[in-house]
XYZ file of C-alpha atoms in Angstrom:
211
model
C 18.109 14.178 7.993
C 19.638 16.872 5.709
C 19.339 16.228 1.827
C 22.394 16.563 -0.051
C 21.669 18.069 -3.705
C 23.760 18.683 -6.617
C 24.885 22.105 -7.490
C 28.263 23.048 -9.092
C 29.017 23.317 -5.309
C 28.606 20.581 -2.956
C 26.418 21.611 -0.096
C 23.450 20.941 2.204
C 20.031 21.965 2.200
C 19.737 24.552 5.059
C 16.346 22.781 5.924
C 15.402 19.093 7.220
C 13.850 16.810 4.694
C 10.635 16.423 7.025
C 10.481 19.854 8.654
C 11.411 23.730 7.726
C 10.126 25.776 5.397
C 11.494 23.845 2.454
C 9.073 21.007 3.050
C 6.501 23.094 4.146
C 6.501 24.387 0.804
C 6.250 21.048 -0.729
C 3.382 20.071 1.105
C 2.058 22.727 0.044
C 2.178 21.550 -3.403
C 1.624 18.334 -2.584
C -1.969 19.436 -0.759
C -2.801 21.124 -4.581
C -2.740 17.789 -6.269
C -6.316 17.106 -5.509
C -7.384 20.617 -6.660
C -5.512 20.373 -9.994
C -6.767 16.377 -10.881
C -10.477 18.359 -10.037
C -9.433 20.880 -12.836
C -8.734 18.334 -15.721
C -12.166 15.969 -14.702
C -14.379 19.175 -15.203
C -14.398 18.588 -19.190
C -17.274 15.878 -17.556
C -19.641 18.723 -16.707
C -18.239 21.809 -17.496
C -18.020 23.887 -21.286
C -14.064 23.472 -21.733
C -12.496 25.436 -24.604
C -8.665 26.207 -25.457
C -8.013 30.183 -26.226
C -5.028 32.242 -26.578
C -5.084 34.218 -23.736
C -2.882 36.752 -22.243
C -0.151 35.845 -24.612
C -0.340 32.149 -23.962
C -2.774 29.276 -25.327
C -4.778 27.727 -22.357
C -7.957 25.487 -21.238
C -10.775 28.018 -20.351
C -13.740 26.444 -18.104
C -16.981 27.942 -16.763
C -20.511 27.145 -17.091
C -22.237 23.630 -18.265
C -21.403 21.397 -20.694
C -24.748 21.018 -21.493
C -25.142 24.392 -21.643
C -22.591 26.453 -24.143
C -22.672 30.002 -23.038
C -19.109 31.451 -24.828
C -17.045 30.552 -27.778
C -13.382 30.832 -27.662
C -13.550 33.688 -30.321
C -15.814 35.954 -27.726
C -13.903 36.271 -24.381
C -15.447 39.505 -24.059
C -18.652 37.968 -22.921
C -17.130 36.301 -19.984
C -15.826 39.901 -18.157
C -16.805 39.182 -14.490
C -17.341 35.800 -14.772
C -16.028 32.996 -12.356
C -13.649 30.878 -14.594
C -11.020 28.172 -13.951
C -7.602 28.410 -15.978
C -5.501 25.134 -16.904
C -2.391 24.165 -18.471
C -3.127 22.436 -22.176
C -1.530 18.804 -21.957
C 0.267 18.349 -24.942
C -0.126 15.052 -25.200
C -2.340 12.156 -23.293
C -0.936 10.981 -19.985
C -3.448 8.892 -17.984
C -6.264 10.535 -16.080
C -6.574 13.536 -14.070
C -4.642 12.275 -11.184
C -2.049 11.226 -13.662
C -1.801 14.501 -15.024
C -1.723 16.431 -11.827
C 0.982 14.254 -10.446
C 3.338 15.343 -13.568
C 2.782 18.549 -13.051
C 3.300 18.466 -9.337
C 6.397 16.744 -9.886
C 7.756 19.435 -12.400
C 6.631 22.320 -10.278
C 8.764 20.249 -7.343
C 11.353 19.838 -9.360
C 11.824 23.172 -11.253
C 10.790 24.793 -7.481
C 14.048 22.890 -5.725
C 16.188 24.057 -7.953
C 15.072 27.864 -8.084
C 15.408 27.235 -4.089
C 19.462 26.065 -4.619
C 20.027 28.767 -7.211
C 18.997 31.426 -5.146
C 21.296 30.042 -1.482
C 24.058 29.682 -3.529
C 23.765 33.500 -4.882
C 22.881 34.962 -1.605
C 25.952 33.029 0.043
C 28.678 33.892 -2.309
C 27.494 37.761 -1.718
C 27.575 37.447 1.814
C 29.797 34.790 2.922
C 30.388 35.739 5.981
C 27.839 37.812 7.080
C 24.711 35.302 6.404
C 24.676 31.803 6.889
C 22.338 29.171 5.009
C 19.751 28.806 8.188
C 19.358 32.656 8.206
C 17.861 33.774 5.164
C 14.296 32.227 5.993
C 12.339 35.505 4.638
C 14.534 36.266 1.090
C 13.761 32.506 0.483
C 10.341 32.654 1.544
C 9.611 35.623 -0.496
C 11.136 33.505 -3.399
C 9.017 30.589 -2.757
C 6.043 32.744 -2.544
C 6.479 34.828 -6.326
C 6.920 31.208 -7.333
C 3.639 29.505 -6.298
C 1.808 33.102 -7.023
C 3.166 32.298 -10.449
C 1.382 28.901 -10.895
C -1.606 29.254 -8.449
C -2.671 32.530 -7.694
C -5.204 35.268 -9.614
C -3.338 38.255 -8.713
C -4.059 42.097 -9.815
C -1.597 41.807 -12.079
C -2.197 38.433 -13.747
C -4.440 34.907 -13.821
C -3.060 31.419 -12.666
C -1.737 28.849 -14.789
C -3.955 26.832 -12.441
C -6.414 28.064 -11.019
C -9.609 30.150 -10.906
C -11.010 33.891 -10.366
C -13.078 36.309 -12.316
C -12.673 36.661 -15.794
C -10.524 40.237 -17.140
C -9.509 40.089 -20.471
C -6.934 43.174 -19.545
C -4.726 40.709 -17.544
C -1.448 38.992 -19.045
C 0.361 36.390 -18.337
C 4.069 37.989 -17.244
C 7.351 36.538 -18.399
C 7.990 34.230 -16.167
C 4.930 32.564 -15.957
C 5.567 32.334 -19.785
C 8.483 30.232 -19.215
C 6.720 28.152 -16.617
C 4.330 27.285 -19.153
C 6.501 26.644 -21.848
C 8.694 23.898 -19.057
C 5.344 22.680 -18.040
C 3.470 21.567 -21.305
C 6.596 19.912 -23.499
C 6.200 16.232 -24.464
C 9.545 15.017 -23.165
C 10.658 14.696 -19.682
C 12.474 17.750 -18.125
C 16.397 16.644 -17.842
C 18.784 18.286 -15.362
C 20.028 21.351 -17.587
C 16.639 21.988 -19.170
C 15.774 22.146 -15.208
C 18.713 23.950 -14.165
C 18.165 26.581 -17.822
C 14.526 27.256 -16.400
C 15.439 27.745 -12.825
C 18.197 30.451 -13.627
C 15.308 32.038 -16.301
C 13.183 32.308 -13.270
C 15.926 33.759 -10.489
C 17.054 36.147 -13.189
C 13.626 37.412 -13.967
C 12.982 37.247 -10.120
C 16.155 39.342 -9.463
C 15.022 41.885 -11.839
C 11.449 42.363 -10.085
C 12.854 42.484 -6.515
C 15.457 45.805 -7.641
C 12.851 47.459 -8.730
């Protein structure tokens, strides 16, 4: 069954709702939730402490609790060292599973959008010459600076969730700047504050991919 969304055109997903690379991207997500509950329950063991980092304030974990082995003010001391990165929460919203869910379910939300954005764009430039169910690899490639933004320790910068070894050299880039900024505000995300961060993150997108 195709899912109809709501764009300032009426159209259809190119993708089923249970199949296609659409959903296989959100079970992708979907299979994180587990990892990201595990990163807000390691406060229990773990030495957690919130730096500014890369341009952006964030939960730093490594070592014991038990054990303090680094202060926010010396990040220097942790070159090398295996850390996990998390987004601060703001406020309090229920436990770790709670926490991961609202994330999930902005990163789902903000993801579709980018997703709708970006058919739309690469339809009215081709019209006739591409249709919806063709343009598997630009939207995969899409989908893939996307998660990278969230998930991944790249070369050129950390995760907003995740883990790798600690380099103080890194930044986080623009866009993962405004992913940040959608993902840690108190108030629910309505549907032009969605639609305002998804056209943030195609234009910045655009810009990297003409390069």
């Amino acid at each position: 069954k195709e899912v109809l969304i709501t764009t300032t055109h009426k159209c259809k997903r190119p993708y089923g709702s249970t199949k296609g690379t659409i959903a296989d991207r959100e079970n992708q997500i979907d299979a994180q939730e587990d990892q990201i509950a595990r990163l807000y329950n390691m406060g229990k063991q773990k030495q957690v402490e919130r730096v500014y980092f890369g341009g952006l304030s964030m939960d730093m974990i490594t070592g014991s609790k038990s054990r303090t082995i680094w202060r926010s003010n010396d990040l220097d001391s942790l070159k090398g060292s295996h850390v996990y990165f998390r987004l601060p929460f703001p406020y309090r919203i229920g436990g770790a599973h709670n926490r991961a869910s609202s994330l999930l379910g902005r990163i789902r939300k903000i993801g579709n959008k980018l997703d709708d954005l970006h058919s739309i764009s690469i339809n009215m430039e081709k019209p006739k010459k591409k249709e919806l169910l063709e343009i598997g690899n630009p939207q995969k490639s899409l989908r893939d600076w996307y998660d990278d933004l969230i998930f991944k320790n790249t070369e050129d910068h950390p995760p907003l969730l995740g883990a790798g070894p600690f380099n103080g050299q890194k930044k986080f880039n623009q866009a993962q700047k405004v992913m940040h900024q959608a993902l840690t505000q108190p108030k629910r995300l309505n549907r032009d504050e969605t639609i305002h961060i998804a056209e943030s993150l195609l234009e910045i997108y655009n810009r990297s991919s003409n390069k």
